[in-house]
Short mmCIF file of C-alpha atoms and ligand atoms in Angstrom, two decimals:
data_model
loop_
_atom_site.label_atom_id
_atom_site.label_comp_id
_atom_site.label_asym_id
_atom_site.label_seq_id
_atom_site.Cartn_x
_atom_site.Cartn_y
_atom_site.Cartn_z
CA MET A 2 29.62 32.25 20.46
CA GLN A 3 28.77 35.09 18.09
CA LYS A 4 27.11 37.93 19.93
CA ILE A 5 26.93 39.03 23.55
CA VAL A 6 25.28 41.81 25.44
CA LEU A 7 27.63 43.22 28.05
CA GLY A 8 25.87 45.06 30.86
CA VAL A 9 28.02 47.44 32.91
CA THR A 10 26.78 48.90 36.18
CA GLY A 11 28.27 51.50 38.48
CA GLY A 12 31.13 49.87 40.33
CA ILE A 13 34.84 50.58 40.34
CA ALA A 14 35.47 47.21 38.62
CA ALA A 15 33.86 48.72 35.49
CA TYR A 16 37.35 49.61 34.30
CA LYS A 17 38.14 45.89 34.12
CA THR A 18 35.09 45.36 31.91
CA ALA A 19 36.84 47.29 29.16
CA GLU A 20 39.46 44.52 29.09
CA LEU A 21 36.68 41.91 29.10
CA ALA A 22 35.13 43.57 26.03
CA ARG A 23 38.52 43.50 24.34
CA ILE A 24 38.99 39.78 24.99
CA PHE A 25 35.59 39.01 23.46
CA ILE A 26 36.27 41.21 20.44
CA ARG A 27 39.67 39.56 19.92
CA SER A 28 38.03 36.16 19.80
CA GLY A 29 35.63 37.33 17.10
CA VAL A 30 32.52 37.97 19.20
CA GLU A 31 30.25 40.93 18.54
CA VAL A 32 29.78 42.92 21.73
CA GLN A 33 26.87 45.30 22.44
CA VAL A 34 27.45 47.28 25.61
CA VAL A 35 24.59 48.50 27.77
CA MET A 36 25.59 50.85 30.60
CA THR A 37 23.68 52.24 33.51
CA GLU A 38 23.96 55.94 34.17
CA ALA A 39 26.14 55.25 37.22
CA ALA A 40 28.50 53.05 35.17
CA SER A 41 29.17 55.91 32.77
CA ARG A 42 30.62 57.91 35.68
CA PHE A 43 33.27 55.23 36.27
CA VAL A 44 34.23 54.58 32.64
CA ASN A 45 33.68 56.86 29.71
CA PRO A 46 31.31 55.14 27.23
CA LEU A 47 33.69 56.18 24.47
CA THR A 48 36.08 53.52 25.77
CA PHE A 49 33.54 50.81 24.98
CA THR A 50 32.46 52.40 21.69
CA THR A 51 36.07 52.42 20.56
CA LEU A 52 36.76 48.86 21.70
CA THR A 53 33.60 47.28 20.31
CA GLY A 54 32.96 49.43 17.25
CA ASN A 55 29.31 49.71 18.38
CA PRO A 56 27.48 52.55 20.09
CA VAL A 57 26.95 52.13 23.82
CA HIS A 58 23.30 51.83 24.80
CA PHE A 59 21.82 53.73 27.75
CA GLN A 60 18.30 54.72 27.06
CA MET A 61 15.12 52.85 26.36
CA TYR A 62 14.07 55.41 23.77
CA ASP A 63 16.28 57.79 21.85
CA GLY A 64 13.51 59.26 19.69
CA GLN A 65 15.37 58.12 16.54
CA SER A 66 15.36 54.37 16.02
CA THR A 67 12.19 52.65 14.91
CA GLY A 68 12.76 49.33 16.72
CA ILE A 69 12.16 48.61 20.38
CA ARG A 70 15.61 48.95 21.89
CA HIS A 71 15.47 46.21 24.53
CA ILE A 72 13.89 43.71 22.15
CA ASP A 73 16.35 44.47 19.32
CA LEU A 74 19.34 44.07 21.61
CA SER A 75 18.24 40.81 23.17
CA GLU A 76 17.41 39.18 19.86
CA GLY A 77 20.13 36.89 18.58
CA ALA A 78 22.30 37.37 21.67
CA ASP A 79 24.09 34.20 22.78
CA ALA A 80 24.66 35.46 26.30
CA MET A 81 24.09 38.44 28.51
CA ILE A 82 26.88 39.26 30.96
CA ILE A 83 26.54 41.80 33.72
CA ALA A 84 29.98 42.77 34.97
CA PRO A 85 30.32 44.37 37.39
CA ALA A 86 26.87 43.84 38.89
CA THR A 87 26.17 46.18 41.79
CA ALA A 88 23.93 45.32 44.76
CA ASN A 89 21.41 47.79 43.34
CA THR A 90 21.17 46.15 39.90
CA ILE A 91 21.14 42.66 41.46
CA ALA A 92 18.18 43.72 43.63
CA LYS A 93 16.32 45.10 40.63
CA MET A 94 16.92 41.95 38.62
CA ALA A 95 15.79 39.72 41.48
CA THR A 96 12.52 41.61 41.85
CA GLY A 97 11.84 42.37 38.20
CA LEU A 98 12.18 46.12 38.52
CA ALA A 99 12.68 47.44 34.99
CA ASP A 100 13.58 51.09 35.44
CA ASN A 101 16.46 51.33 32.97
CA LEU A 102 17.52 49.74 29.69
CA LEU A 103 19.72 47.11 31.33
CA THR A 104 17.17 45.77 33.81
CA THR A 105 14.43 45.89 31.15
CA LEU A 106 16.67 44.02 28.75
CA PHE A 107 17.27 41.38 31.43
CA LEU A 108 13.53 40.68 31.56
CA ALA A 109 13.31 40.46 27.77
CA THR A 110 16.29 38.09 27.44
CA LEU A 111 16.00 34.36 26.85
CA CYS A 112 19.73 33.58 26.46
CA PRO A 113 21.96 32.51 29.39
CA VAL A 114 22.68 35.32 31.85
CA ILE A 115 26.00 35.57 33.69
CA ILE A 116 26.28 37.91 36.64
CA ALA A 117 29.61 39.00 38.15
CA PRO A 118 28.83 40.81 41.42
CA SER A 119 31.39 43.30 42.69
CA MET A 120 31.03 45.40 45.83
CA ASN A 121 32.23 45.96 49.36
CA VAL A 122 32.57 42.72 51.35
CA LYS A 123 29.96 43.72 53.95
CA MET A 124 27.48 44.54 51.21
CA PHE A 125 28.23 41.30 49.40
CA GLU A 126 27.75 39.23 52.53
CA HIS A 127 24.57 41.05 53.54
CA LYS A 128 21.68 38.63 53.71
CA THR A 129 19.61 40.79 51.38
CA VAL A 130 22.22 40.62 48.62
CA GLN A 131 22.77 36.90 49.21
CA ASN A 132 19.00 36.30 49.05
CA ASN A 133 18.72 38.25 45.82
CA LEU A 134 21.58 36.24 44.32
CA GLN A 135 19.89 33.03 45.43
CA VAL A 136 16.68 34.11 43.71
CA LEU A 137 18.55 34.81 40.49
CA ARG A 138 20.42 31.51 40.76
CA SER A 139 17.16 29.61 41.23
CA ARG A 140 15.90 31.23 38.01
CA GLY A 141 18.86 29.90 36.05
CA CYS A 142 21.24 32.86 36.13
CA HIS A 143 24.92 32.00 36.47
CA ILE A 144 26.50 33.86 39.37
CA LEU A 145 30.29 34.19 39.29
CA GLU A 146 31.52 34.30 42.86
CA PRO A 147 33.67 37.38 43.50
CA ASN A 148 37.30 36.81 44.41
CA ALA A 149 38.69 37.63 47.82
CA GLY A 150 41.34 40.30 48.07
CA GLU A 151 41.93 43.93 48.76
CA LEU A 152 38.88 45.95 47.74
CA ALA A 153 38.81 49.45 46.28
CA CYS A 154 37.34 50.72 49.57
CA GLY A 155 40.47 49.52 51.41
CA GLU A 156 38.81 46.58 53.16
CA TYR A 157 39.85 42.99 52.60
CA GLY A 158 37.43 40.20 51.70
CA ARG A 159 35.13 38.78 49.04
CA GLY A 160 33.89 41.38 46.60
CA ARG A 161 36.42 41.68 43.78
CA MET A 162 35.03 41.03 40.32
CA PRO A 163 36.64 37.93 38.77
CA GLU A 164 39.39 38.74 36.28
CA PRO A 165 38.19 39.41 32.70
CA GLN A 166 39.87 36.21 31.45
CA GLU A 167 37.99 34.14 34.07
CA ILE A 168 34.66 35.67 33.00
CA PHE A 169 35.50 35.05 29.36
CA ASP A 170 36.55 31.42 30.01
CA PHE A 171 33.37 30.76 31.99
CA THR A 172 31.19 32.21 29.23
CA ARG A 173 32.93 30.27 26.52
CA LEU A 174 32.67 27.04 28.47
CA LEU A 175 29.00 27.62 29.13
CA LEU A 176 28.20 28.28 25.49
CA THR A 177 30.39 25.68 23.85
CA PRO A 178 28.36 22.77 22.47
CA LYS A 179 29.40 19.48 24.07
CA ASP A 180 29.89 17.66 20.78
CA PHE A 181 32.81 15.58 22.11
CA ALA A 182 30.88 14.27 25.13
CA GLY A 183 31.73 10.63 25.83
CA ILE A 184 34.95 10.76 23.77
CA LYS A 185 38.27 9.88 25.36
CA ALA A 186 41.04 11.87 23.74
CA LEU A 187 44.80 11.92 24.02
CA VAL A 188 46.74 15.03 23.04
CA THR A 189 50.50 15.47 22.99
CA ALA A 190 52.04 18.92 23.21
CA GLY A 191 55.27 20.83 23.57
CA PRO A 192 58.85 19.95 22.76
CA THR A 193 60.87 16.99 23.96
CA ARG A 194 64.36 17.33 25.43
CA GLU A 195 67.08 14.88 24.58
CA HIS A 196 69.81 15.21 27.15
CA LEU A 197 73.46 14.70 26.30
CA ASP A 198 74.49 15.39 29.89
CA PRO A 199 72.63 16.55 33.02
CA VAL A 200 72.64 20.21 31.95
CA ARG A 201 72.51 20.15 28.15
CA TYR A 202 69.93 18.91 25.71
CA ILE A 203 68.73 18.95 22.10
CA SER A 204 65.27 20.44 21.69
CA ASN A 205 63.19 22.86 19.59
CA PRO A 206 61.38 26.16 20.22
CA SER A 207 57.90 24.63 20.70
CA THR A 208 56.04 26.23 23.63
CA GLY A 209 53.09 23.82 23.60
CA LEU A 210 50.52 26.54 22.85
CA MET A 211 48.83 24.67 20.00
CA GLY A 212 48.57 21.35 21.85
CA TYR A 213 47.32 22.99 25.04
CA ALA A 214 44.73 24.95 23.03
CA LEU A 215 43.53 21.65 21.55
CA ALA A 216 43.36 19.96 24.96
CA ARG A 217 41.42 22.92 26.35
CA ALA A 218 39.03 23.04 23.39
CA LEU A 219 38.40 19.28 23.61
CA SER A 220 37.70 19.50 27.31
CA GLU A 221 35.38 22.48 26.78
CA ARG A 222 33.52 20.44 24.20
CA GLY A 223 32.97 17.59 26.63
CA ALA A 224 35.84 15.15 25.90
CA GLU A 225 37.79 13.36 28.61
CA VAL A 226 41.34 14.48 27.88
CA VAL A 227 44.80 13.17 28.72
CA LEU A 228 47.51 15.68 27.79
CA ILE A 229 51.01 14.29 27.49
CA SER A 230 53.27 17.28 27.56
CA GLY A 231 56.92 18.05 27.14
CA PRO A 232 58.44 20.84 29.25
CA THR A 233 56.47 24.09 28.90
CA HIS A 234 55.52 27.06 31.06
CA LEU A 235 51.82 26.55 30.41
CA THR A 236 49.35 25.52 33.07
CA SER A 237 47.16 22.54 32.41
CA PRO A 238 43.67 23.48 31.13
CA PRO A 239 40.90 22.87 33.69
CA GLY A 240 39.55 19.31 33.74
CA VAL A 241 42.45 17.89 31.71
CA LYS A 242 44.68 15.11 33.07
CA LYS A 243 48.26 16.18 32.41
CA VAL A 244 51.20 13.79 32.23
CA ALA A 245 54.57 15.57 32.14
CA ILE A 246 57.44 13.99 30.22
CA THR A 247 60.86 15.16 29.12
CA SER A 248 62.22 12.97 26.32
CA ALA A 249 60.70 11.43 23.19
CA ASP A 250 61.23 8.00 24.75
CA GLU A 251 59.21 8.98 27.80
CA MET A 252 56.49 10.41 25.57
CA TYR A 253 56.40 7.12 23.66
CA GLU A 254 55.95 5.12 26.87
CA GLU A 255 53.19 7.39 28.21
CA VAL A 256 51.32 7.55 24.90
CA PHE A 257 51.22 3.76 24.68
CA LYS A 258 50.12 3.56 28.32
CA TYR A 259 47.01 5.64 27.57
CA TYR A 260 46.20 5.12 23.88
CA ASN A 261 44.25 1.88 24.30
CA ASP A 262 41.14 3.54 25.73
CA CYS A 263 41.26 6.55 23.47
CA ARG A 264 39.04 7.09 20.46
CA LEU A 265 40.89 10.21 19.35
CA ILE A 266 44.61 10.98 19.37
CA ILE A 267 46.04 14.34 18.35
CA LYS A 268 49.82 14.52 18.13
CA ALA A 269 50.65 18.22 18.30
CA ALA A 270 53.98 17.68 20.08
CA ALA A 271 57.21 18.68 18.38
CA VAL A 272 59.02 15.43 19.04
CA SER A 273 62.80 15.37 18.59
CA ASP A 274 63.67 12.90 15.88
CA PHE A 275 67.12 12.24 17.35
CA ARG A 276 68.74 11.87 20.73
CA PRO A 277 72.40 11.70 21.69
CA LEU A 278 73.52 8.08 21.40
CA SER A 279 74.64 8.17 24.99
CA GLU A 280 73.91 10.51 27.87
CA ALA A 281 76.89 11.40 30.07
CA GLU A 282 76.23 11.01 33.78
CA GLN A 283 78.23 14.12 34.61
CA LYS A 284 78.51 17.44 32.84
CA VAL A 285 80.71 17.09 29.75
CA LYS A 286 83.89 19.09 30.30
CA LYS A 287 85.22 21.64 27.86
CA HIS A 288 88.23 20.50 25.86
CA ASP A 289 90.25 22.38 23.31
CA ALA A 290 89.28 20.02 20.57
CA SER A 291 85.84 20.18 19.01
CA LEU A 292 83.23 17.72 20.22
CA SER A 293 81.24 15.48 17.91
CA LEU A 294 77.93 14.20 18.96
CA GLU A 295 76.62 10.90 17.70
CA LEU A 296 72.84 10.79 17.41
CA ALA A 297 70.44 7.88 17.48
CA ALA A 298 66.98 7.99 15.89
CA ASN A 299 63.99 8.20 18.20
CA ARG A 300 61.02 5.94 17.61
CA ASP A 301 58.23 7.60 15.61
CA ILE A 302 55.31 7.61 18.03
CA LEU A 303 52.70 8.62 15.50
CA LYS A 304 53.80 6.02 12.97
CA ASP A 305 53.55 3.27 15.58
CA LEU A 306 50.11 4.55 16.59
CA GLY A 307 49.11 4.39 12.93
CA GLN A 308 50.06 0.73 12.85
CA ASN A 309 47.88 0.02 15.88
CA LYS A 310 45.03 2.25 14.85
CA ASP A 311 41.89 0.05 14.85
CA ASN A 312 38.92 2.42 14.88
CA ARG A 313 40.78 5.33 16.44
CA ILE A 314 40.90 8.74 14.80
CA LEU A 315 44.49 9.84 14.42
CA ILE A 316 45.47 13.46 13.79
CA GLY A 317 49.04 14.51 13.11
CA PHE A 318 50.86 17.78 12.65
CA ALA A 319 53.49 18.48 10.04
CA ALA A 320 56.09 21.13 10.78
CA GLU A 321 57.53 22.10 7.41
CA THR A 322 59.94 24.64 5.99
CA GLU A 323 59.64 23.58 2.32
CA ASN A 324 57.26 21.62 0.07
CA ALA A 325 54.77 21.72 2.91
CA THR A 326 51.80 20.16 1.12
CA GLU A 327 53.66 17.23 -0.47
CA ASN A 328 55.59 16.44 2.70
CA ALA A 329 52.43 16.55 4.77
CA ARG A 330 50.55 14.30 2.32
CA ASP A 331 53.41 11.81 2.57
CA LYS A 332 53.21 11.84 6.37
CA LEU A 333 49.44 11.37 6.28
CA ILE A 334 49.83 8.19 4.21
CA LYS A 335 52.97 6.80 5.89
CA LYS A 336 51.60 7.32 9.40
CA ASN A 337 48.06 6.15 8.51
CA LEU A 338 46.40 9.38 9.69
CA ASP A 339 42.86 10.66 9.24
CA LEU A 340 43.87 14.29 9.11
CA ILE A 341 47.12 16.22 9.09
CA VAL A 342 47.55 19.86 10.08
CA ILE A 343 50.36 21.70 8.34
CA ASN A 344 52.39 24.29 10.19
CA ASP A 345 54.31 26.05 7.47
CA LEU A 346 57.13 27.48 9.56
CA THR A 347 58.00 30.03 6.87
CA GLU A 348 54.58 31.75 7.14
CA PRO A 349 54.53 34.95 9.21
CA GLY A 350 52.52 34.50 12.44
CA ALA A 351 52.64 30.69 12.20
CA GLY A 352 54.55 27.96 14.02
CA PHE A 353 56.55 28.01 17.23
CA ALA A 354 56.17 30.39 20.18
CA VAL A 355 53.51 32.71 18.74
CA THR A 356 49.89 32.87 19.89
CA THR A 357 48.60 32.81 16.31
CA ASN A 358 48.82 30.18 13.64
CA ARG A 359 48.06 29.86 9.96
CA VAL A 360 47.49 26.20 9.20
CA SER A 361 46.32 24.07 6.32
CA ILE A 362 44.45 20.84 6.84
CA ILE A 363 44.60 17.75 4.64
CA GLY A 364 42.14 14.91 4.97
CA ARG A 365 42.39 11.38 3.60
CA GLU A 366 40.77 12.40 0.33
CA GLY A 367 43.79 14.68 -0.21
CA ALA A 368 42.18 18.11 -0.61
CA VAL A 369 44.03 20.96 1.09
CA GLU A 370 42.05 23.46 3.13
CA ARG A 371 43.91 26.66 4.00
CA LEU A 372 42.72 28.49 7.10
CA PRO A 373 43.42 32.19 7.66
CA LEU A 374 45.72 33.53 10.38
CA MET A 375 43.92 33.03 13.69
CA GLU A 376 44.61 32.79 17.41
CA LYS A 377 45.70 29.24 18.28
CA GLU A 378 42.58 28.84 20.48
CA THR A 379 40.41 29.50 17.42
CA VAL A 380 42.57 27.23 15.25
CA ALA A 381 42.00 24.48 17.82
CA HIS A 382 38.23 24.77 17.53
CA GLU A 383 38.45 24.89 13.73
CA ILE A 384 40.46 21.66 13.74
CA LEU A 385 37.94 20.04 16.09
CA ASN A 386 35.06 21.16 13.85
CA ARG A 387 36.60 18.92 11.17
CA VAL A 388 37.51 16.09 13.56
CA VAL A 389 33.98 15.83 14.95
CA LEU A 390 32.74 14.89 11.47
CA LEU A 391 35.08 11.88 11.49
CA LEU A 392 33.87 10.51 14.82
N1 CTP B 10 56.04 12.55 15.54
C1 CTP B 10 56.04 11.51 16.46
N2 CTP B 10 57.20 10.92 16.82
C2 CTP B 10 58.38 11.33 16.32
C3 CTP B 10 58.41 12.39 15.38
C4 CTP B 10 57.21 12.98 15.02
O1 CTP B 10 54.96 11.15 16.92
N3 CTP B 10 59.49 10.73 16.70
C5 CTP B 10 54.78 13.15 15.15
C6 CTP B 10 54.62 14.62 15.51
O2 CTP B 10 54.02 14.77 16.79
C7 CTP B 10 53.71 15.14 14.40
C8 CTP B 10 54.06 14.26 13.22
O3 CTP B 10 54.70 13.09 13.75
O4 CTP B 10 52.35 14.95 14.67
C9 CTP B 10 54.98 14.87 12.20
O5 CTP B 10 56.11 15.41 12.84
P1 CTP B 10 57.18 16.23 11.98
O6 CTP B 10 58.26 16.69 12.93
O7 CTP B 10 56.50 17.25 11.14
O8 CTP B 10 57.73 15.16 10.97
P2 CTP B 10 58.64 13.90 11.11
O9 CTP B 10 57.77 12.69 11.02
O10 CTP B 10 59.52 14.00 12.31
O11 CTP B 10 59.45 14.00 9.75
P3 CTP B 10 60.53 15.11 9.30
O12 CTP B 10 61.28 15.52 10.54
O13 CTP B 10 61.37 14.35 8.34
O14 CTP B 10 59.78 16.25 8.66
#
């Protein structure tokens, strides 16, 4: 997704559209905002100009530019989103009334159109509005159902514009090419916990963000995904089958339960290499003397997968604090991987518990590709752009 036209009409939810614009901008999308006159009374256009870095468009003709405004704007747009969409604008769109830039642009647009109605519940449920929405739906527009809740007018019911993140997720899903359709994929994510007693464990600071981003991206791109996850606070991405585990041993068992059917396996989990040799049944009591802990090695899940690889594509991660490239190359060979993604934990903005990552990728031919600092969601898609070539 590169460029969207964001139409804003005159509803109180227009203030939430500023956040929507921000989310798109943050994910690298160019946003052109078109406002109706009524919208500009709810939110100052300067808000959108500042957020998007582009002028806000209102008028069909400004007497200055040489192009035809509605044609210029619609050209090259990947999607047009109208949020909030008032009953008035919905009616105009359903009947083809082109009396302002936004409704004219709608008629001149060939890209997918997403409409997020927002209004009073009685208005929303009025047969006229429902009919108009049905007309637009039948012409291929995507209507996002409003959420139920307390409305700005004080009433309770359906009419709240979906949250900006929901609109963004819907748009991204709609526009993402389904280049992993038909592929069964297994992703591991998060830390493992190795208990020494019922209340204490050995673990690491992984939050699972990278693995969850990969599972989400795969699912968005059409794959059937099983996500085997250590303990995290993250919710499972839509459409993904999540299997929750705690220890490395449990992860091993679950991975080998599912791997047979899978064509692609991505091991983003930060698996503990060791576990306490024995786990006490009761909480270990404090004694004056120091306590030594004897550790046993966990099985290397990825290495064992590499030995049972057949025609599967196997992607590993390497968490490194020194000699990142050499260590990762070693892991790629030893574990029989197709690709390894290096998390250099010494890089600012990379590694555990941050939403960004700066990774390098090494393929079997050995060349290192360094990616810039990006949101983990974008990193996930970048990784998949390389993986899809291997399938
Ligand atoms: N891995 C695994 N099972 C383990 C340990 C690691 O499957 N018991 C996987 C990780 O999910 C990751 C890759 O192996 O994809 C590399 O993990 P990393 O922690 O970087 O390296 P290790 O192999 O554990 O080696 P070291 O700790 O010596 O760096």
